mmCIF file of C-alpha atoms in Angstrom:
data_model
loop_
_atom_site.group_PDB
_atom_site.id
_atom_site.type_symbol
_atom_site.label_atom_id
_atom_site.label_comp_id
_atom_site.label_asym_id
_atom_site.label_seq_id
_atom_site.Cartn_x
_atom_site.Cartn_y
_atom_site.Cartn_z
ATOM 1 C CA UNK A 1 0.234 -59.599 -38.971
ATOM 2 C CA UNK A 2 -0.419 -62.441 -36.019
ATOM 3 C CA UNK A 3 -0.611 -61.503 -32.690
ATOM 4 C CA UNK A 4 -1.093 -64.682 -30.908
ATOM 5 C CA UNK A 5 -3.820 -64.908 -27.670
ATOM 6 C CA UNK A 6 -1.627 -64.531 -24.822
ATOM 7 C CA UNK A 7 -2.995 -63.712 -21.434
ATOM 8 C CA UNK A 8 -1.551 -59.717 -20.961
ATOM 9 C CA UNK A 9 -2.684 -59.234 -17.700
ATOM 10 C CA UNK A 10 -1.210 -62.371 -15.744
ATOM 11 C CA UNK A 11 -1.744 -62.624 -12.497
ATOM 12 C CA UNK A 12 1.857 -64.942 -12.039
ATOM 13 C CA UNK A 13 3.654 -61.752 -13.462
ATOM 14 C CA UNK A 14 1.802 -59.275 -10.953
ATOM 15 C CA UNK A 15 2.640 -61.257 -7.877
ATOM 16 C CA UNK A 16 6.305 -61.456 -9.026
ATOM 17 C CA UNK A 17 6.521 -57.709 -9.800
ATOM 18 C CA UNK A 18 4.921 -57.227 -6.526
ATOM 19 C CA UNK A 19 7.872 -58.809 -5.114
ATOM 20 C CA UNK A 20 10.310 -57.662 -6.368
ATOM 21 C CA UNK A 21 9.028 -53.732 -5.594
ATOM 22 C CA UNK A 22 8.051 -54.301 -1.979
ATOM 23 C CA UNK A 23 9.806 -54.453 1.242
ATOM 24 C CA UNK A 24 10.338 -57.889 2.454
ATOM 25 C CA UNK A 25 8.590 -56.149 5.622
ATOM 26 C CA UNK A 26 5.404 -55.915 4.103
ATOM 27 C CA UNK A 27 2.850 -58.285 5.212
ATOM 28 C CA UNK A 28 1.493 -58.430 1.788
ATOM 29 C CA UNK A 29 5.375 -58.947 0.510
ATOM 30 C CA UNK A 30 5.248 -62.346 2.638
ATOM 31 C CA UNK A 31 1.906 -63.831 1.291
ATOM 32 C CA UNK A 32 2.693 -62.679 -2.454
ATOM 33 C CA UNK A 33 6.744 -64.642 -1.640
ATOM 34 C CA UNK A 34 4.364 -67.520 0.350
ATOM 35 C CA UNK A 35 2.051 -67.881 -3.006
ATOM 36 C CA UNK A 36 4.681 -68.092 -5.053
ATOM 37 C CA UNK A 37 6.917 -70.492 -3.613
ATOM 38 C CA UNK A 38 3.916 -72.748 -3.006
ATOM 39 C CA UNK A 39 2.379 -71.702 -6.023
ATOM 40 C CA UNK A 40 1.106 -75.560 -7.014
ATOM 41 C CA UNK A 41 -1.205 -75.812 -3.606
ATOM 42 C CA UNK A 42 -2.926 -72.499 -4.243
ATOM 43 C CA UNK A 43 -5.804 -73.704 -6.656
ATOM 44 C CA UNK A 44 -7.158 -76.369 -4.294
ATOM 45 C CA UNK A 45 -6.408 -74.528 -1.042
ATOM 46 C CA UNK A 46 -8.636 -72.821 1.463
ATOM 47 C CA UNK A 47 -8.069 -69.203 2.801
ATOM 48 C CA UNK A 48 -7.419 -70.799 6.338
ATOM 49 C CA UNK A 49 -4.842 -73.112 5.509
ATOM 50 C CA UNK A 50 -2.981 -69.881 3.532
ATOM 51 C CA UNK A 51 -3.346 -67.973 6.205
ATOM 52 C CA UNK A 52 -2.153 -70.617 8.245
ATOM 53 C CA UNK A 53 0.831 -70.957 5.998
ATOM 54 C CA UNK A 54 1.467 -67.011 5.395
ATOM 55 C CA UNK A 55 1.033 -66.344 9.654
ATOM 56 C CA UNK A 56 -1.252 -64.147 8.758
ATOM 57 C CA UNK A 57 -5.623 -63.499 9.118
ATOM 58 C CA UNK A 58 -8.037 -64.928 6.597
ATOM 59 C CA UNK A 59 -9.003 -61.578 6.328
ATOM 60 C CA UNK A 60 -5.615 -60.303 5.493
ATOM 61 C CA UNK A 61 -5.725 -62.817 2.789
ATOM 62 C CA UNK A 62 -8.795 -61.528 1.549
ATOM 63 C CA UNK A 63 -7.624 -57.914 1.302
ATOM 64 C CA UNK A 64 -4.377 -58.852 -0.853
ATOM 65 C CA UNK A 65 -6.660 -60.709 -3.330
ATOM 66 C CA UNK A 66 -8.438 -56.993 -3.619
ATOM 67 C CA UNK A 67 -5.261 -55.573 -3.577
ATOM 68 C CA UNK A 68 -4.244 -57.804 -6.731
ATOM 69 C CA UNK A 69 -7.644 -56.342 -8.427
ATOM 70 C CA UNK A 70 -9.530 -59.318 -8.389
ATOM 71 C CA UNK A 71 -12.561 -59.775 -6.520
ATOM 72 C CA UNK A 72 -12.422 -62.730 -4.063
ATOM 73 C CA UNK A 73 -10.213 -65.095 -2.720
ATOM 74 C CA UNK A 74 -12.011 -67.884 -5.033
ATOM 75 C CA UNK A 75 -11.246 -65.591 -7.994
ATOM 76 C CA UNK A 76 -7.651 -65.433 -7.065
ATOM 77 C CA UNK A 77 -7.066 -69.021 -7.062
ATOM 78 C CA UNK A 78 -9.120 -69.722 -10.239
ATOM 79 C CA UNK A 79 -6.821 -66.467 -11.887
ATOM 80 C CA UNK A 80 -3.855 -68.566 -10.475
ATOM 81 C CA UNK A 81 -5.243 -71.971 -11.673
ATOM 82 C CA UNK A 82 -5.636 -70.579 -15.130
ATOM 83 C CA UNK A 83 -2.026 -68.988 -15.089
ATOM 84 C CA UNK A 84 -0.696 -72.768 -14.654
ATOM 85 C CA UNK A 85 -2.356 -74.692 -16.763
ATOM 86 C CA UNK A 86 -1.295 -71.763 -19.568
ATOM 87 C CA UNK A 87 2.528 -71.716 -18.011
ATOM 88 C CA UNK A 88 2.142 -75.794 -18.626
ATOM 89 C CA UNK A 89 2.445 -75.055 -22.296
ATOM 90 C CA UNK A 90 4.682 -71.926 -22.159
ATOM 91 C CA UNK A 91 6.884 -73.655 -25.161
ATOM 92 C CA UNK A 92 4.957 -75.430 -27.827
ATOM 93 C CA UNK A 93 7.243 -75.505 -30.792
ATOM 94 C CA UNK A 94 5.561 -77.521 -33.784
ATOM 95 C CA UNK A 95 6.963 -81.334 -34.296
ATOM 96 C CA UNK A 96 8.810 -80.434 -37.073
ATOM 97 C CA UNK A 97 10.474 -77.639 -35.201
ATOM 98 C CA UNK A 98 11.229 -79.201 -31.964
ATOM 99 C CA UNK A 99 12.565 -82.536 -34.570
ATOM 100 C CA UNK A 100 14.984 -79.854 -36.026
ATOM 101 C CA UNK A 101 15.851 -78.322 -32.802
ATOM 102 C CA UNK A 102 16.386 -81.969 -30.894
ATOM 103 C CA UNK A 103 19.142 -82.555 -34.099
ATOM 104 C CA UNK A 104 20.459 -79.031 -34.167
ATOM 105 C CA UNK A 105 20.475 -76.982 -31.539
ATOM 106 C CA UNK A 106 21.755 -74.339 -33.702
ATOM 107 C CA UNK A 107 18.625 -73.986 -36.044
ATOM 108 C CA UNK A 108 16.445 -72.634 -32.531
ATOM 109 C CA UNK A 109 18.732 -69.638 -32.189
ATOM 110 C CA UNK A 110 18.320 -68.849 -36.308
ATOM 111 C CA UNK A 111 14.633 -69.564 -36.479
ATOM 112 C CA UNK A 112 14.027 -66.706 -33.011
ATOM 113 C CA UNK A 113 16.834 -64.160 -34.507
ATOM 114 C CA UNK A 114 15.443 -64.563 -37.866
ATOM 115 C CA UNK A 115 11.603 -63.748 -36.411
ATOM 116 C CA UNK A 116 12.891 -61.302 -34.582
ATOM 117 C CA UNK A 117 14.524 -59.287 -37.230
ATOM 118 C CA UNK A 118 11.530 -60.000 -39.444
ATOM 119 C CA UNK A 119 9.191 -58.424 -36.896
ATOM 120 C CA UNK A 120 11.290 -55.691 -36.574
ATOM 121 C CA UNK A 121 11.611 -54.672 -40.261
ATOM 122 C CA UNK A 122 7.659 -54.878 -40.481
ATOM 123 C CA UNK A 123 7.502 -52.567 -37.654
ATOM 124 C CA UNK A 124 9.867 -50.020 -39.472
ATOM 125 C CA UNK A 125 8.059 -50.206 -42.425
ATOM 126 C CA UNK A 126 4.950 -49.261 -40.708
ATOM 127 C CA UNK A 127 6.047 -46.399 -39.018
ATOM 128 C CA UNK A 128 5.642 -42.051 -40.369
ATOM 129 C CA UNK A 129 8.286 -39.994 -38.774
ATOM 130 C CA UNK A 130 5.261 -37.549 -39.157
ATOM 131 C CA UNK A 131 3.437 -39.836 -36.600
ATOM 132 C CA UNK A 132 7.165 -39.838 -34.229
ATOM 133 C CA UNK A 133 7.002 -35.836 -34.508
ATOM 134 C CA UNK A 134 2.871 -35.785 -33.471
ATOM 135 C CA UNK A 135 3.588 -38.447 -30.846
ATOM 136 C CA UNK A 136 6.494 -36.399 -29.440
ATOM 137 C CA UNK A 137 4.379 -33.376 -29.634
ATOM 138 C CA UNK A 138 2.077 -34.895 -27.745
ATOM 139 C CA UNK A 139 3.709 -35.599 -25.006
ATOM 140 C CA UNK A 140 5.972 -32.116 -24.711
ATOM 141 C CA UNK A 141 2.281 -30.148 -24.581
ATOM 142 C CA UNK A 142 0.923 -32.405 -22.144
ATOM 143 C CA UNK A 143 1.300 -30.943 -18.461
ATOM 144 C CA UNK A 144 1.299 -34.703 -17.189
ATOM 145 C CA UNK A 145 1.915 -37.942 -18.914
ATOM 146 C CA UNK A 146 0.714 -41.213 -17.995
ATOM 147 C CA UNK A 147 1.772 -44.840 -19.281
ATOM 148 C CA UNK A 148 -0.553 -47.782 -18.847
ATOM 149 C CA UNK A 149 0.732 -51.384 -19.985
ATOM 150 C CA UNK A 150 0.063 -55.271 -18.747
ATOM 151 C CA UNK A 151 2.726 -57.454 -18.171
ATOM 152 C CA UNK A 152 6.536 -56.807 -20.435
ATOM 153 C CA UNK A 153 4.795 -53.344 -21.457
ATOM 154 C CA UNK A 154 5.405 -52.184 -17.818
ATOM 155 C CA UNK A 155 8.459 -52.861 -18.121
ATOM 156 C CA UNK A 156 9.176 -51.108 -21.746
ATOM 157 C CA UNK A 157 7.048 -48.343 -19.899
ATOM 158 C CA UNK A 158 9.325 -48.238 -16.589
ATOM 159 C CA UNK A 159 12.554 -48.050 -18.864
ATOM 160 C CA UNK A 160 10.749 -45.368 -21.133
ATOM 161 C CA UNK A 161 10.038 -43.123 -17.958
ATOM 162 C CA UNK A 162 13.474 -43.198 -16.651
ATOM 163 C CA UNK A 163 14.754 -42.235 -20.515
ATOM 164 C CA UNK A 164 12.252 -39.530 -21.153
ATOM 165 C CA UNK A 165 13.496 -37.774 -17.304
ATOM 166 C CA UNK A 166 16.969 -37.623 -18.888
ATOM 167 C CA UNK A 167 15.192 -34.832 -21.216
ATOM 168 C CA UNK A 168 13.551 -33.052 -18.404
ATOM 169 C CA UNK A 169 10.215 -34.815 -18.881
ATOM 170 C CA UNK A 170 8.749 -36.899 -15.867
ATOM 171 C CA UNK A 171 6.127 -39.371 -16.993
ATOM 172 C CA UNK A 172 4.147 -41.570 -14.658
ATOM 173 C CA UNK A 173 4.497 -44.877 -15.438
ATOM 174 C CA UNK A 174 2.326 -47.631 -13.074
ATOM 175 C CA UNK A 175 3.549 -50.909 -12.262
ATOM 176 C CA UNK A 176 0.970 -53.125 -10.042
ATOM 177 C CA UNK A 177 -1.996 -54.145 -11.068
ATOM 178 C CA UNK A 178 -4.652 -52.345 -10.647
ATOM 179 C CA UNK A 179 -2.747 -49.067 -10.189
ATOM 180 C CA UNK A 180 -4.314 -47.710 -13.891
ATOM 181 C CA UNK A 181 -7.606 -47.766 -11.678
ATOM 182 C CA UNK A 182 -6.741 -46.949 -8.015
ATOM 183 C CA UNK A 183 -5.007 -44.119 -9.139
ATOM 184 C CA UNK A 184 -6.796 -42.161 -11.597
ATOM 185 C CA UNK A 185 -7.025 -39.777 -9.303
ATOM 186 C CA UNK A 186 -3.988 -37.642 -10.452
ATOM 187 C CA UNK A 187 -4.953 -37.726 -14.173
ATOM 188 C CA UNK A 188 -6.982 -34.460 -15.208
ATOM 189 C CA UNK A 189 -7.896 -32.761 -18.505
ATOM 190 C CA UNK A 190 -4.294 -31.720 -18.808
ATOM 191 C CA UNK A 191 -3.099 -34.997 -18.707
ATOM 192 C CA UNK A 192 -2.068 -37.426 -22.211
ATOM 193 C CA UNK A 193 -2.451 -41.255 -20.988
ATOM 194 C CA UNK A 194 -0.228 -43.434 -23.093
ATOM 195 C CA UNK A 195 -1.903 -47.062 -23.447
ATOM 196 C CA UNK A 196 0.507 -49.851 -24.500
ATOM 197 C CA UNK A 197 -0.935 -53.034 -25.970
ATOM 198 C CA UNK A 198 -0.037 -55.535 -28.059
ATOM 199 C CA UNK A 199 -3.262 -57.152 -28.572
ATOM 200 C CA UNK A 200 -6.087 -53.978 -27.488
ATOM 201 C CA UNK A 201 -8.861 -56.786 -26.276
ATOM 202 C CA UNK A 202 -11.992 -55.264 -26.232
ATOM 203 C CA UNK A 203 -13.702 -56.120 -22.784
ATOM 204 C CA UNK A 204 -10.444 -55.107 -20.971
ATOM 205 C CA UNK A 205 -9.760 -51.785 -22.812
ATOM 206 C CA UNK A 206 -13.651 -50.976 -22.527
ATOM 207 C CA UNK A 207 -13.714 -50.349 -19.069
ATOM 208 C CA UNK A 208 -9.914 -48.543 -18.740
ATOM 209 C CA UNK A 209 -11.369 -45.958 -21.555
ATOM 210 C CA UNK A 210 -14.237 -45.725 -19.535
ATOM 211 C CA UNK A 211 -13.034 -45.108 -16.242
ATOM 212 C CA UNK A 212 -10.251 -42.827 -18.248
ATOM 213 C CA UNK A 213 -12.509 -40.871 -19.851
ATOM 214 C CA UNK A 214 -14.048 -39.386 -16.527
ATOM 215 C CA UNK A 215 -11.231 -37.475 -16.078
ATOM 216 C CA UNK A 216 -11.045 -36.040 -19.685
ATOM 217 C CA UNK A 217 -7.780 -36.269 -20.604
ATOM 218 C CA UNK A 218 -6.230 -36.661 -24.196
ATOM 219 C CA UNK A 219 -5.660 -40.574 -24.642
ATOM 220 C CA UNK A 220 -3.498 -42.209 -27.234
ATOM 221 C CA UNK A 221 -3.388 -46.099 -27.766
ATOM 222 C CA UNK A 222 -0.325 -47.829 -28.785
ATOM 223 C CA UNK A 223 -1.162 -51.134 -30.593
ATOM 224 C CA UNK A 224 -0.483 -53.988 -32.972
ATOM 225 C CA UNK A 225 -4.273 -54.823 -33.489
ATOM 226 C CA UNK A 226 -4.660 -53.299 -37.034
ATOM 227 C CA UNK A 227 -9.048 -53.415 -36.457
ATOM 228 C CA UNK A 228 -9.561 -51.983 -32.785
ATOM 229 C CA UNK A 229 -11.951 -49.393 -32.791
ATOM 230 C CA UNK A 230 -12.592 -46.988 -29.838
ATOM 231 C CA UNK A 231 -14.463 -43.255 -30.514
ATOM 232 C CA UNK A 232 -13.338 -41.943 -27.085
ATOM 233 C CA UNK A 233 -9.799 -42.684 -28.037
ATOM 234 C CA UNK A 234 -7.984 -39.474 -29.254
ATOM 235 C CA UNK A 235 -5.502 -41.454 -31.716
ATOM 236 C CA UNK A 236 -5.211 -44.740 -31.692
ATOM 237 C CA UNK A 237 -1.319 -45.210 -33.086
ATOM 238 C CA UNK A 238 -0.771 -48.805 -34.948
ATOM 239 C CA UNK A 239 2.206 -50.609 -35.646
ATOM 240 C CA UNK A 240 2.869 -53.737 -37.662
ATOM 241 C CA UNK A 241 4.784 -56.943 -37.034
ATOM 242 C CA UNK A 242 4.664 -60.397 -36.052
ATOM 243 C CA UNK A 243 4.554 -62.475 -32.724
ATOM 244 C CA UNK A 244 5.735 -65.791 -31.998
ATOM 245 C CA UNK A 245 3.283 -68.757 -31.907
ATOM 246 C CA UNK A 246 5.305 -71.442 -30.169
ATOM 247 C CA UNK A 247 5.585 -69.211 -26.637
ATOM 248 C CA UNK A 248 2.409 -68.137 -24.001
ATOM 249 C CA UNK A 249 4.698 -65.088 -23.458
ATOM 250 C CA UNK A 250 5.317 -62.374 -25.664
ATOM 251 C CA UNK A 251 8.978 -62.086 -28.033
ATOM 252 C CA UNK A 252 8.803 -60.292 -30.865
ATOM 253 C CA UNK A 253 6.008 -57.847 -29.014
ATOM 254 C CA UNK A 254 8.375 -56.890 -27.046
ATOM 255 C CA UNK A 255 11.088 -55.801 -29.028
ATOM 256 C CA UNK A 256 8.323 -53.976 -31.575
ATOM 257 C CA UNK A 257 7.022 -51.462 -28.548
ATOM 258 C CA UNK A 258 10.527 -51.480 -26.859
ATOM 259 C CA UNK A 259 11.957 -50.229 -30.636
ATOM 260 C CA UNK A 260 9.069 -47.681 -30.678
ATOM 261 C CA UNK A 261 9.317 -46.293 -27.422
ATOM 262 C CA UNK A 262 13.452 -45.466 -27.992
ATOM 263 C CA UNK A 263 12.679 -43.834 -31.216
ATOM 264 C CA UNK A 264 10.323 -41.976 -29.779
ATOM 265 C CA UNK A 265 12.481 -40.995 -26.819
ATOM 266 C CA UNK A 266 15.503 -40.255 -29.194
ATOM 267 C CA UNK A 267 13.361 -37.951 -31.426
ATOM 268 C CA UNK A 268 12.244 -36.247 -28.428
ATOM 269 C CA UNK A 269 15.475 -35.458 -27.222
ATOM 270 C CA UNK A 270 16.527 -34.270 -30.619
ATOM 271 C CA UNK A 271 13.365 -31.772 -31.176
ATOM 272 C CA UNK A 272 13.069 -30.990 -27.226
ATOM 273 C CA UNK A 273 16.385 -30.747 -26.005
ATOM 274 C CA UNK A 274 17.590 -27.450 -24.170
#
């Protein structure tokens, strides 16, 4: 299996789902909007001139950084600087590839169906309906259920919540940044946290584990890294399969987890249903 070193927790993705979930009334609505449609200027800029340019406090500005979980206004812009200079190369196809591609358009859409289907059949291969039944299990004894993802796994995790309420189940599923911290609050003993990750990097799952394990609930860690290792992890649930190496952003990732999460969701409904 590859899993190729993409950035999961981009901070370009977190300011656009931040948009698109607030109310354009929101002071913080108008500086994410403001950063984003001047999104060039924000490396080299100073807080006063955003302010300036957002109508808005330098303060203010400081606070949002916070509130997008990172810990200054100079780490913000260097989190942003980073983001660009990755998004520069979003689509790197080899020479050979983007020679075929520049002759046939054709052989692009055959080369990213056939990946996809390739990934997919690895990922079938790899799963135990045993392991469906225990995951589904899981989840019916647990009194609350919590999803954690970066970046297109909040999204697999958003559409997985709304699913799994069609069976009578409510799961919490958070979408800004920062949210699997600032809220950890309502998870208790009784609770099963449901980590989605395609790569499971250690210095960023170290401290959610950490800070998860406070509140002693049952965690279980979805994942295509087949050597992550974690003892305060309850089950740590692996699946094979393949991701692209000619895009920054996840593909076939996102299929795997979404094709996991809606067999999981259909087996539920089929040993749960009332």
């Amino acid at each position: 299996m590859t899993i190729h070193d993409y950035n999961e927790v981009d901070i370009l993705y977190t300011l656009m789902s931040y948009v698109n979930v607030s109310s354009p009334q929101d002071m913080y609505y108008a500086i994410a909007h403001t950063i984003l449609t001047h999104i060039d200027q924000i490396p080299s800029i100073s807080i006063n001139d955003l302010a300036d340019l957002c109508y808005t406090s330098p303060a203010t500005i400081s606070r949002f950084c916070k509130d997008m979980n990172c810990k200054s206004f100079v780490n913000f812009k260097n989190e942003i600087a980073i983001a660009l200079e990755i998004a520069r190369n979003e689509i790197h196809l080899s020479t050979q590839d983007a020679q075929k591609v520049s002759e046939d358009p054709d052989y692009l859409k055959k080369k990213m169906y056939h990946e996809a289907m390739e990934s997919l059949a690895l990922v079938e291969k790899s799963i135990d309906m045993k392991d469906i039944d225990r995951i589904c299990e899981m989840i019916y004894q647990a009194k609350k259920v919590h999803m954690l993802g970066y970046q297109f796994n909040k999204i697999i995790s958003n559409d997985f919540q709304m699913k799994m309420l069609k069976h009578r189940k409510f799961v919490y599923a958070f979408v800004e940044r920062g949210d699997e911290i600032q809220r950890l609050d309502i998870i208790d003993k009784d609770s099963l946290v449901i980590i989605i990750t395609v790569r499971a990097r250690e210095q960023l799952m170290k401290a959610l584990i950490d800070k998860i394990k406070e509140h002693h609930p049952k965690i279980l860690l979805l994942t295509m890294n087949q050597t992550y290792q974690n003892d305060d992890i309850d089950w740590i649930y692996r699946i094979d399969g393949t991701e692209s190496q000619y895009s920054e952003s996840s593909l076939q990732g996102t299929m795997n987890f979404l094709s996991l999460l809606n067999l999981i969701y259909v087996r539920y409904g089929l040993l749960y249903r009332e």
